[in-house]
mmCIF file with all atom_site columns, C-alpha atoms in Angstrom:
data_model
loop_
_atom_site.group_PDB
_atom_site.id
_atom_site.type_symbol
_atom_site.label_atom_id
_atom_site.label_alt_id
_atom_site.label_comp_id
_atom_site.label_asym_id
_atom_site.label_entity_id
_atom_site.label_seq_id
_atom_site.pdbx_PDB_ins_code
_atom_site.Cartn_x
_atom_site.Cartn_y
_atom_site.Cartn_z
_atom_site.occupancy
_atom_site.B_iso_or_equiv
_atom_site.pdbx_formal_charge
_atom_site.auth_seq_id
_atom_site.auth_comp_id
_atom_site.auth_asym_id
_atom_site.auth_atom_id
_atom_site.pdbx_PDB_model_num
ATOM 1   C CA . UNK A 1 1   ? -11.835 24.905  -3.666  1.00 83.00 ? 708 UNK A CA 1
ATOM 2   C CA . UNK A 1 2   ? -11.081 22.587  -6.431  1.00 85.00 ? 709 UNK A CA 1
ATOM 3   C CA . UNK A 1 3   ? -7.556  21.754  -4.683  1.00 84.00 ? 710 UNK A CA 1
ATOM 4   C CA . UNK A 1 4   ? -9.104  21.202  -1.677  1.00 79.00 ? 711 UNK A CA 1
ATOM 5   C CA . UNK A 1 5   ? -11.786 18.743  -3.074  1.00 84.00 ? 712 UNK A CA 1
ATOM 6   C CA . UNK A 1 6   ? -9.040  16.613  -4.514  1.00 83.00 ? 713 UNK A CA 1
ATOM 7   C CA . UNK A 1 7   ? -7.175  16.480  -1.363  1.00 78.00 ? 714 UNK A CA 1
ATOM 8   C CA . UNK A 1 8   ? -10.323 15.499  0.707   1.00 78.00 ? 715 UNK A CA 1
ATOM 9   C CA . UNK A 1 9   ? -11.459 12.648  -2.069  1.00 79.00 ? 716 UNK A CA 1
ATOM 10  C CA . UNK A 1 10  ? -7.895  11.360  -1.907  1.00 75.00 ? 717 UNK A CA 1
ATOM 11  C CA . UNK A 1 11  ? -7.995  11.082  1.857   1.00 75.00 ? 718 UNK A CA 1
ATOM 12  C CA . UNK A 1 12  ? -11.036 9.290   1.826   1.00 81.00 ? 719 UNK A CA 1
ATOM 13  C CA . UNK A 1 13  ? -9.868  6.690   -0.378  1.00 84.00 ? 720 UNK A CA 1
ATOM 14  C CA . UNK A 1 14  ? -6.119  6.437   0.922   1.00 86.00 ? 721 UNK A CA 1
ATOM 15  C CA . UNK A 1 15  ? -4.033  4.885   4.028   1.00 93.00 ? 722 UNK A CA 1
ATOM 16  C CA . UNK A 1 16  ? -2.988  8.491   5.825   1.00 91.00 ? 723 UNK A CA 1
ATOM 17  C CA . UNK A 1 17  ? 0.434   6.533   7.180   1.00 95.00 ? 724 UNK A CA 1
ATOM 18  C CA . UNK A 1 18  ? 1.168   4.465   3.846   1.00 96.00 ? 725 UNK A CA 1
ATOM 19  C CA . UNK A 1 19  ? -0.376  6.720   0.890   1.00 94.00 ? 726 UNK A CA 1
ATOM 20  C CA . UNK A 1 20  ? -2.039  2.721   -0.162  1.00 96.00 ? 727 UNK A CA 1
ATOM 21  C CA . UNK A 1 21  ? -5.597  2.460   -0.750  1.00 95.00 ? 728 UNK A CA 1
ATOM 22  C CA . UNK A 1 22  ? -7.932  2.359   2.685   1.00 96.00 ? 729 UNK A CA 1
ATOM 23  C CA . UNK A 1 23  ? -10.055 -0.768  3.366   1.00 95.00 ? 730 UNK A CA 1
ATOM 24  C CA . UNK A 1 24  ? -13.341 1.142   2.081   1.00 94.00 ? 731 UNK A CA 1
ATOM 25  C CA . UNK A 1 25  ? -11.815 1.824   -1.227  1.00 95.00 ? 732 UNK A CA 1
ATOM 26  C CA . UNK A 1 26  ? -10.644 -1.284  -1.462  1.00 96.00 ? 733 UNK A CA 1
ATOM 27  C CA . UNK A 1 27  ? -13.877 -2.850  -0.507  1.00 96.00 ? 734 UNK A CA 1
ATOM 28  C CA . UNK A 1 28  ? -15.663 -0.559  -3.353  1.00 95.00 ? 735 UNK A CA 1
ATOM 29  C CA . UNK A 1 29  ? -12.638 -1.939  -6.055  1.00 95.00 ? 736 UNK A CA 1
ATOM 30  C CA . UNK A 1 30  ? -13.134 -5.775  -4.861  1.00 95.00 ? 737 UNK A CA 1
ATOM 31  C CA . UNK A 1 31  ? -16.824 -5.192  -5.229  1.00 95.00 ? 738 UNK A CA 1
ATOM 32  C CA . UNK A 1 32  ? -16.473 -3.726  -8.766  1.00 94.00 ? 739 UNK A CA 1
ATOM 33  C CA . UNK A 1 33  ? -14.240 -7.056  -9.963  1.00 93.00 ? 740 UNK A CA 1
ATOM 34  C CA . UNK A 1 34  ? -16.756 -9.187  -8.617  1.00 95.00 ? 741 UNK A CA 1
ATOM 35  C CA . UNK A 1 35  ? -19.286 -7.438  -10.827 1.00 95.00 ? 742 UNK A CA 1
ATOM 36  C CA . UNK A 1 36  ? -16.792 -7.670  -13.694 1.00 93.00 ? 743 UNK A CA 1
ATOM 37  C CA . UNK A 1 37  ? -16.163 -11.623 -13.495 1.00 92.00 ? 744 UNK A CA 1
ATOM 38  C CA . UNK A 1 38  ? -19.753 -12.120 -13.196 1.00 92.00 ? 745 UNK A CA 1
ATOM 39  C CA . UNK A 1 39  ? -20.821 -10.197 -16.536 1.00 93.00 ? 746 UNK A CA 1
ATOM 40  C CA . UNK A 1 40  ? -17.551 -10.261 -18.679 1.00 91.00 ? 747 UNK A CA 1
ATOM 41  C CA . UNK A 1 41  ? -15.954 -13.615 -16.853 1.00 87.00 ? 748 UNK A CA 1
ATOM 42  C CA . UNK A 1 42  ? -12.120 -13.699 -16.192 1.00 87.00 ? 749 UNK A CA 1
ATOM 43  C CA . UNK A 1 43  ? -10.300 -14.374 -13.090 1.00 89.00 ? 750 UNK A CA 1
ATOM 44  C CA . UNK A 1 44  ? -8.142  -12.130 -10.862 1.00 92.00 ? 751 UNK A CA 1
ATOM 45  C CA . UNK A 1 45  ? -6.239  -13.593 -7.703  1.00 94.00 ? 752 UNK A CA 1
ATOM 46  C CA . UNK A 1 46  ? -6.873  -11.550 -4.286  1.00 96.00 ? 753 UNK A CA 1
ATOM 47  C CA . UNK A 1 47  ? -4.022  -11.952 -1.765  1.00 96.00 ? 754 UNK A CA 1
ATOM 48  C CA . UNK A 1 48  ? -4.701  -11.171 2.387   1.00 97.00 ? 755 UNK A CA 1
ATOM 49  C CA . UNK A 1 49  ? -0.852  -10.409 3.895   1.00 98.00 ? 756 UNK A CA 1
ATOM 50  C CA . UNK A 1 50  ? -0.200  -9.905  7.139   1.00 97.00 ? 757 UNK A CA 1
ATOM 51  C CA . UNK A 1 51  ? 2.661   -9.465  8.643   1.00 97.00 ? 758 UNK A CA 1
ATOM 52  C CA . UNK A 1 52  ? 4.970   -11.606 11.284  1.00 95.00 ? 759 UNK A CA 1
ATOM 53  C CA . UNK A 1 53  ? 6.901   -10.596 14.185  1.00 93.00 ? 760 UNK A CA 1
ATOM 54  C CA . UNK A 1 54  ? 5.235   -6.813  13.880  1.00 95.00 ? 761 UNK A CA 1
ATOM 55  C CA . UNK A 1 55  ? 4.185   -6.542  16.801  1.00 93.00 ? 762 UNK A CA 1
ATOM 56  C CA . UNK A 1 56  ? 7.790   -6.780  18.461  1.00 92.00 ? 763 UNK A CA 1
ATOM 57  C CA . UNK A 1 57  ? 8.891   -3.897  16.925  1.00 94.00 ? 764 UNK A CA 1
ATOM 58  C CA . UNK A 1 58  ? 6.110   -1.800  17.996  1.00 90.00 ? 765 UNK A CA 1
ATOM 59  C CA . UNK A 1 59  ? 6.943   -3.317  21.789  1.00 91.00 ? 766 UNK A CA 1
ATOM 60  C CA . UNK A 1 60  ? 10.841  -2.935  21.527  1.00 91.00 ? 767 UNK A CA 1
ATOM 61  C CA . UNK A 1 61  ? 11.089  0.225   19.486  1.00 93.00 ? 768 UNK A CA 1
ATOM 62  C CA . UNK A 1 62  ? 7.962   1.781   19.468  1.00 93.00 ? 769 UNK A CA 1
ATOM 63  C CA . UNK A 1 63  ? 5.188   2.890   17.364  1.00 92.00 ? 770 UNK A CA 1
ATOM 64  C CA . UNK A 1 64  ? 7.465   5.176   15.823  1.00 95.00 ? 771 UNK A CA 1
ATOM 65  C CA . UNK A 1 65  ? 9.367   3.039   14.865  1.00 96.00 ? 772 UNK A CA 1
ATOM 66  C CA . UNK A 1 66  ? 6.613   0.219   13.596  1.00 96.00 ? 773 UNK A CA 1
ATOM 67  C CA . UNK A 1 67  ? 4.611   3.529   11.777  1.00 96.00 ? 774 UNK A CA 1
ATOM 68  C CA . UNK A 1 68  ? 7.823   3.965   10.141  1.00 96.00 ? 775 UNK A CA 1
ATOM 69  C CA . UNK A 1 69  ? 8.311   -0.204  9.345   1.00 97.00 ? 776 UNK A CA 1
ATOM 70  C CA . UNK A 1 70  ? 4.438   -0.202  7.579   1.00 97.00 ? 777 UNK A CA 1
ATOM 71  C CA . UNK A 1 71  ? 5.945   2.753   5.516   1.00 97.00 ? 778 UNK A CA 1
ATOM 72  C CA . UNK A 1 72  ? 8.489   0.345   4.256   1.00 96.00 ? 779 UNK A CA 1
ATOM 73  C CA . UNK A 1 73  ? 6.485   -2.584  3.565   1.00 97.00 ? 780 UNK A CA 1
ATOM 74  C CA . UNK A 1 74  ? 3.912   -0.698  1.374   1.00 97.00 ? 781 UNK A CA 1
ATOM 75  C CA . UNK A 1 75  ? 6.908   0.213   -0.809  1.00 96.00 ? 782 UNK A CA 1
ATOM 76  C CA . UNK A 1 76  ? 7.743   -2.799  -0.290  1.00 96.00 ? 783 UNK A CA 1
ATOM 77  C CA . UNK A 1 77  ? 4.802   -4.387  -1.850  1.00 96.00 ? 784 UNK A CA 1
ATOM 78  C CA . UNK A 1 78  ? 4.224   -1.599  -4.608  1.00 94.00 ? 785 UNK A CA 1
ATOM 79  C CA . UNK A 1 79  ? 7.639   -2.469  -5.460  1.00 93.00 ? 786 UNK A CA 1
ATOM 80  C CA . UNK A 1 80  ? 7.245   -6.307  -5.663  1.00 92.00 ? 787 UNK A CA 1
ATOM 81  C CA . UNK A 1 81  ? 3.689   -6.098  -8.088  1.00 91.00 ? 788 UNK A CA 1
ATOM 82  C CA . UNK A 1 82  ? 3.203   -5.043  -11.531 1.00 87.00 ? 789 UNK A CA 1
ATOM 83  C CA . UNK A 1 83  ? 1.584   -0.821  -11.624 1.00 89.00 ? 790 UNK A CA 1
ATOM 84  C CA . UNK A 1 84  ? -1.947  -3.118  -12.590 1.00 90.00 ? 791 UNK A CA 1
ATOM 85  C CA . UNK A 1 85  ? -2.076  -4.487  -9.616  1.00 92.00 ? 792 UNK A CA 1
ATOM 86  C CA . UNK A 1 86  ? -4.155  -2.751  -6.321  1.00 94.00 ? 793 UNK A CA 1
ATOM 87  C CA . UNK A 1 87  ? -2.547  -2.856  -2.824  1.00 96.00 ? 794 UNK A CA 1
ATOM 88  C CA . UNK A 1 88  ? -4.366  -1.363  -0.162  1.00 97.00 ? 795 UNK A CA 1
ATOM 89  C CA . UNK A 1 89  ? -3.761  -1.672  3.532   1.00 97.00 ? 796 UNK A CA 1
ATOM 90  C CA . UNK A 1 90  ? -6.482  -3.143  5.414   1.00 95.00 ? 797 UNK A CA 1
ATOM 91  C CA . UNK A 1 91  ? -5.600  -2.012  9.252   1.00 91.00 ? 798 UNK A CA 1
ATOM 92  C CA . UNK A 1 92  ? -2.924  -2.270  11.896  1.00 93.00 ? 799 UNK A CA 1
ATOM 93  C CA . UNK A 1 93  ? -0.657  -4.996  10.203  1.00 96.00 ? 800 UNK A CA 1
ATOM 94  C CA . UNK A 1 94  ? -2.549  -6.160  7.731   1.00 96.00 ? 801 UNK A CA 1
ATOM 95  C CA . UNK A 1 95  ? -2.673  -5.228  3.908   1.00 98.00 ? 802 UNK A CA 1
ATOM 96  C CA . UNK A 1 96  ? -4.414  -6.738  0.719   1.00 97.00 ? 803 UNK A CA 1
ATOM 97  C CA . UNK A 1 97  ? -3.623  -7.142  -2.799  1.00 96.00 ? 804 UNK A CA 1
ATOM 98  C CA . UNK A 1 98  ? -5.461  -7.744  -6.091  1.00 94.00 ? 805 UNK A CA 1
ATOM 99  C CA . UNK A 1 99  ? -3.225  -8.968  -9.200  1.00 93.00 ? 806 UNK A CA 1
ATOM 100 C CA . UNK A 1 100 ? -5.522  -7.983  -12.024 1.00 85.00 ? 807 UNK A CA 1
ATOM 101 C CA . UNK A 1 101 ? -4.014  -9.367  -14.893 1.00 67.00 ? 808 UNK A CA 1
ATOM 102 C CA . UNK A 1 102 ? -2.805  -12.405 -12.970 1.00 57.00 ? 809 UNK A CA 1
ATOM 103 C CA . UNK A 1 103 ? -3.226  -15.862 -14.344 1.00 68.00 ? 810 UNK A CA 1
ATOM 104 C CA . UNK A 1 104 ? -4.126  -17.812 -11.629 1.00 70.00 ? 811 UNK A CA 1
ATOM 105 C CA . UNK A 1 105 ? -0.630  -19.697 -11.775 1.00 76.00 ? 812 UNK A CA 1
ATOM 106 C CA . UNK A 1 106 ? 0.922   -16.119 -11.099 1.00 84.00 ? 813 UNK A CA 1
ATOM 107 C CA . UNK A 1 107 ? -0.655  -16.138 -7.406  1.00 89.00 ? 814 UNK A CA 1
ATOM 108 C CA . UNK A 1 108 ? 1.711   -18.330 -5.582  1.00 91.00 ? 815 UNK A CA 1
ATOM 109 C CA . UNK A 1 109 ? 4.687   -16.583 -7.512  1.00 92.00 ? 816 UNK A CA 1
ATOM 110 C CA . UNK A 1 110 ? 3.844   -13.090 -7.213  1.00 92.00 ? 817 UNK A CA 1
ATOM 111 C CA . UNK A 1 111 ? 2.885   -14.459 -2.891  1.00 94.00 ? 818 UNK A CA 1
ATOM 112 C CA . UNK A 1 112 ? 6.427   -15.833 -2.847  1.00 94.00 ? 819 UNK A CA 1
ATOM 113 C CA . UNK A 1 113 ? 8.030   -12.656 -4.235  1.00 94.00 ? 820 UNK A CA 1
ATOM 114 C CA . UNK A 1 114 ? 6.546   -10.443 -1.370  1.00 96.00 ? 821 UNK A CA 1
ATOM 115 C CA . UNK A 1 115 ? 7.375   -12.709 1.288   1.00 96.00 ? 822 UNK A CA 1
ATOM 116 C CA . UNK A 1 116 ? 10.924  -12.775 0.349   1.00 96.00 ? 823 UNK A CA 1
ATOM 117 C CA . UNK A 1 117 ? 11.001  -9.059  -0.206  1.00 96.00 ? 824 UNK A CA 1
ATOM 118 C CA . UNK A 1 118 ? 9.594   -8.593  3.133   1.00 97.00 ? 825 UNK A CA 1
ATOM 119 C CA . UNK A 1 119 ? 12.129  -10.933 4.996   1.00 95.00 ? 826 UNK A CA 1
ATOM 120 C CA . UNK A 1 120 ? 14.667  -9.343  3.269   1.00 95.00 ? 827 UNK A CA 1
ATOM 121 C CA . UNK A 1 121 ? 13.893  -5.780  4.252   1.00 94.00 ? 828 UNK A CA 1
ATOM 122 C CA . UNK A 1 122 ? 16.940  -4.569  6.091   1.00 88.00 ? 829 UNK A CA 1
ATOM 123 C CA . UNK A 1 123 ? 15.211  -2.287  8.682   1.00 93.00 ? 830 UNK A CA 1
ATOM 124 C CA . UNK A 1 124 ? 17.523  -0.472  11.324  1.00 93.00 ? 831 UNK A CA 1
ATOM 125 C CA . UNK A 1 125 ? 15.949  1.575   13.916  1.00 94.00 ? 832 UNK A CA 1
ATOM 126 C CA . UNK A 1 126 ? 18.096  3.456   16.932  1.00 91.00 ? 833 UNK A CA 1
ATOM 127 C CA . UNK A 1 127 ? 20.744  1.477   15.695  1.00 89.00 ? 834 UNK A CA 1
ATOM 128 C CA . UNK A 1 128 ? 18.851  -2.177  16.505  1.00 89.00 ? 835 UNK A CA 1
ATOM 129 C CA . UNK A 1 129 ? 17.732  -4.392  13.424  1.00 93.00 ? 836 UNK A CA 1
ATOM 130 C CA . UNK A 1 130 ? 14.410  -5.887  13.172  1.00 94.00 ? 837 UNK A CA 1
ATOM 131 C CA . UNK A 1 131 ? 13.427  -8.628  10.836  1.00 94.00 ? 838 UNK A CA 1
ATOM 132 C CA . UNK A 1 132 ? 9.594   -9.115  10.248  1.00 96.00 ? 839 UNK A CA 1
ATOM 133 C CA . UNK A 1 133 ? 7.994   -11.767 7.497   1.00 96.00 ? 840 UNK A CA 1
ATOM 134 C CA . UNK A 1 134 ? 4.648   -11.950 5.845   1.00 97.00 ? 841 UNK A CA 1
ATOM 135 C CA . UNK A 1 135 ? 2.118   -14.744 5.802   1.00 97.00 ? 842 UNK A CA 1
ATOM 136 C CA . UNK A 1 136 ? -0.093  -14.521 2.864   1.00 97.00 ? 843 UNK A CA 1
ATOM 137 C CA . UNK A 1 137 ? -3.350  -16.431 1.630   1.00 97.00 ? 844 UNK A CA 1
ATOM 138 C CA . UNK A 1 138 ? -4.731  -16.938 -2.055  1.00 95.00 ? 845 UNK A CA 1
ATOM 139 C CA . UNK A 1 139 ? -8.095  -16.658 -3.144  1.00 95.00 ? 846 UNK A CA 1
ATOM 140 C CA . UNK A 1 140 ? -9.692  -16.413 -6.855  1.00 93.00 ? 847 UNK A CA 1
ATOM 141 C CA . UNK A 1 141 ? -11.873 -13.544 -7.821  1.00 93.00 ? 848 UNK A CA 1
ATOM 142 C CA . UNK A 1 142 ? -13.913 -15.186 -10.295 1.00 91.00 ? 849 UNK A CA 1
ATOM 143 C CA . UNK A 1 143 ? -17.644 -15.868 -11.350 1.00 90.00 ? 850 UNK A CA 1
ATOM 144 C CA . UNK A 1 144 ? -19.070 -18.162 -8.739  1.00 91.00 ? 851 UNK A CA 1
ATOM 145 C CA . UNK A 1 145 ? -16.669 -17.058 -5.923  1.00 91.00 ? 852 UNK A CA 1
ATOM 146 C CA . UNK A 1 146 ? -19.314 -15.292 -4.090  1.00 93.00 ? 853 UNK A CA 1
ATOM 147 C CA . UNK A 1 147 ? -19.474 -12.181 -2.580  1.00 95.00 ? 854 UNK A CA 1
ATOM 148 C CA . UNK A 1 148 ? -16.625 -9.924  -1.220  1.00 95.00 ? 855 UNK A CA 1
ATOM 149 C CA . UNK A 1 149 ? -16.650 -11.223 1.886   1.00 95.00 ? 856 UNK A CA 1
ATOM 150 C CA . UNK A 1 150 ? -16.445 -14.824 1.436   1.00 97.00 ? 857 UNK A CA 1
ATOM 151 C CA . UNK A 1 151 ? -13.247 -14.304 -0.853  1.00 96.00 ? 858 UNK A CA 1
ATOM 152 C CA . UNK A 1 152 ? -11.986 -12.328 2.034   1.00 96.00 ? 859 UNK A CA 1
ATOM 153 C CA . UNK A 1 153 ? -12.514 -14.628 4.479   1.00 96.00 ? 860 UNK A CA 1
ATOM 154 C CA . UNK A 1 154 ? -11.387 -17.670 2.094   1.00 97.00 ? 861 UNK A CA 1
ATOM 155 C CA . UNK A 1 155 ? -8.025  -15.747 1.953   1.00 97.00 ? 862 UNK A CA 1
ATOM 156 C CA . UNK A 1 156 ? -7.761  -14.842 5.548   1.00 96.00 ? 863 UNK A CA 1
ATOM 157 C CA . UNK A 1 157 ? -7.712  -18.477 6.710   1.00 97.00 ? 864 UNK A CA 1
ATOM 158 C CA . UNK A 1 158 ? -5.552  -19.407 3.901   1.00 96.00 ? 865 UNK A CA 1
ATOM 159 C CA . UNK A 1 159 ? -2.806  -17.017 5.528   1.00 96.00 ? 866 UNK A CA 1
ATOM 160 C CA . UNK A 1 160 ? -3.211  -17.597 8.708   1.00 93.00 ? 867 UNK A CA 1
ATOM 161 C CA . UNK A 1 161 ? -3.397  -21.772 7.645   1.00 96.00 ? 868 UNK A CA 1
ATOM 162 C CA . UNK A 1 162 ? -0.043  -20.194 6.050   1.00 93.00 ? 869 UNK A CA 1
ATOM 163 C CA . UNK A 1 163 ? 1.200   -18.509 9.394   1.00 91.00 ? 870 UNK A CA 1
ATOM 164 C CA . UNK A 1 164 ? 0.242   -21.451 11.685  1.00 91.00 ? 871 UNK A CA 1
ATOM 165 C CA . UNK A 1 165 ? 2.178   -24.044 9.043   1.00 90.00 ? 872 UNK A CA 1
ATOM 166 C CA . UNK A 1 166 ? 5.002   -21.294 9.298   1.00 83.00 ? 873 UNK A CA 1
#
């Protein structure tokens, strides 16, 4: 029973395709940080990802093939971050990261690392390559940054100011 418990509480908090955390955990972390810079102070940076030229593969190769592709870009990104750091995918393409410990100079460096991991992900399928990229937007999680969903949304136009800019 006790085995069974576990695996049911980790499914409700986890990504069934990518093992990351789901959006509601995620949601219920981001809301806890929020809490945490408004009492204690301190600053985390939360990054919104999403990725470019996904939905190709899923036409070309199929959703086999782009299930398989997410796979890879979770590792991807637990690979990139320090073990501090939370990564949780969102939905479809789209994934989110906090850098706890992150000055908020480490942002931009820690965005630019994923991107280039991403790009350079060799992935193969049925013998055809497919190169995807990530667009990624900023935003502080910090006293006076309002609610979870305003940093969310500040982030989300930041990347897709970021995807439109190229």
């Amino acid at each position: 029973a006790r085995a069974l418990q576990r695996q049911l509480a980790y499914a409700a908090a986890h990504d069934a395709l990518t093992g990351l955390a789901n959006r509601s955990s995620f949601i219920r972390t981001m809301e806890e940080l929020v809490d945490q810079c408004r009492l204690n102070g301190g600053e985390h940076q939360f990054m919104f990802v999403d990725l470019d030229h996904f939905k190709a593969v899923n036409d070309t190769s199929g959703h086999a093939a782009g299930d398989a592709l997410l796979k890879r870009v979770a590792d991807t990104l637990r690979n990139a971050l320090g073990p501090e750091d939370i990564v949780a995918r969102l939905g479809g393409d789209e994934f989110a990261v906090i850098l706890q410990s992150a000055a908020p100079a480490r942002g931009p460096t820690a965005a630019r690392s994923i991107i280039d991991a991403i790009r350079n992900l060799n992935f193969v399928w049925d013998g055809g390559p497919h190169s995807i990229g990530a667009s990624i937007g900023l935003a502080p999680i910090r006293a006076g940054c309002g609610e979870v969903d305003e940093i969310i949304a500040r982030a989300d136009a930041a990347c897709y100011a970021a995807k439109a800019a190229g």
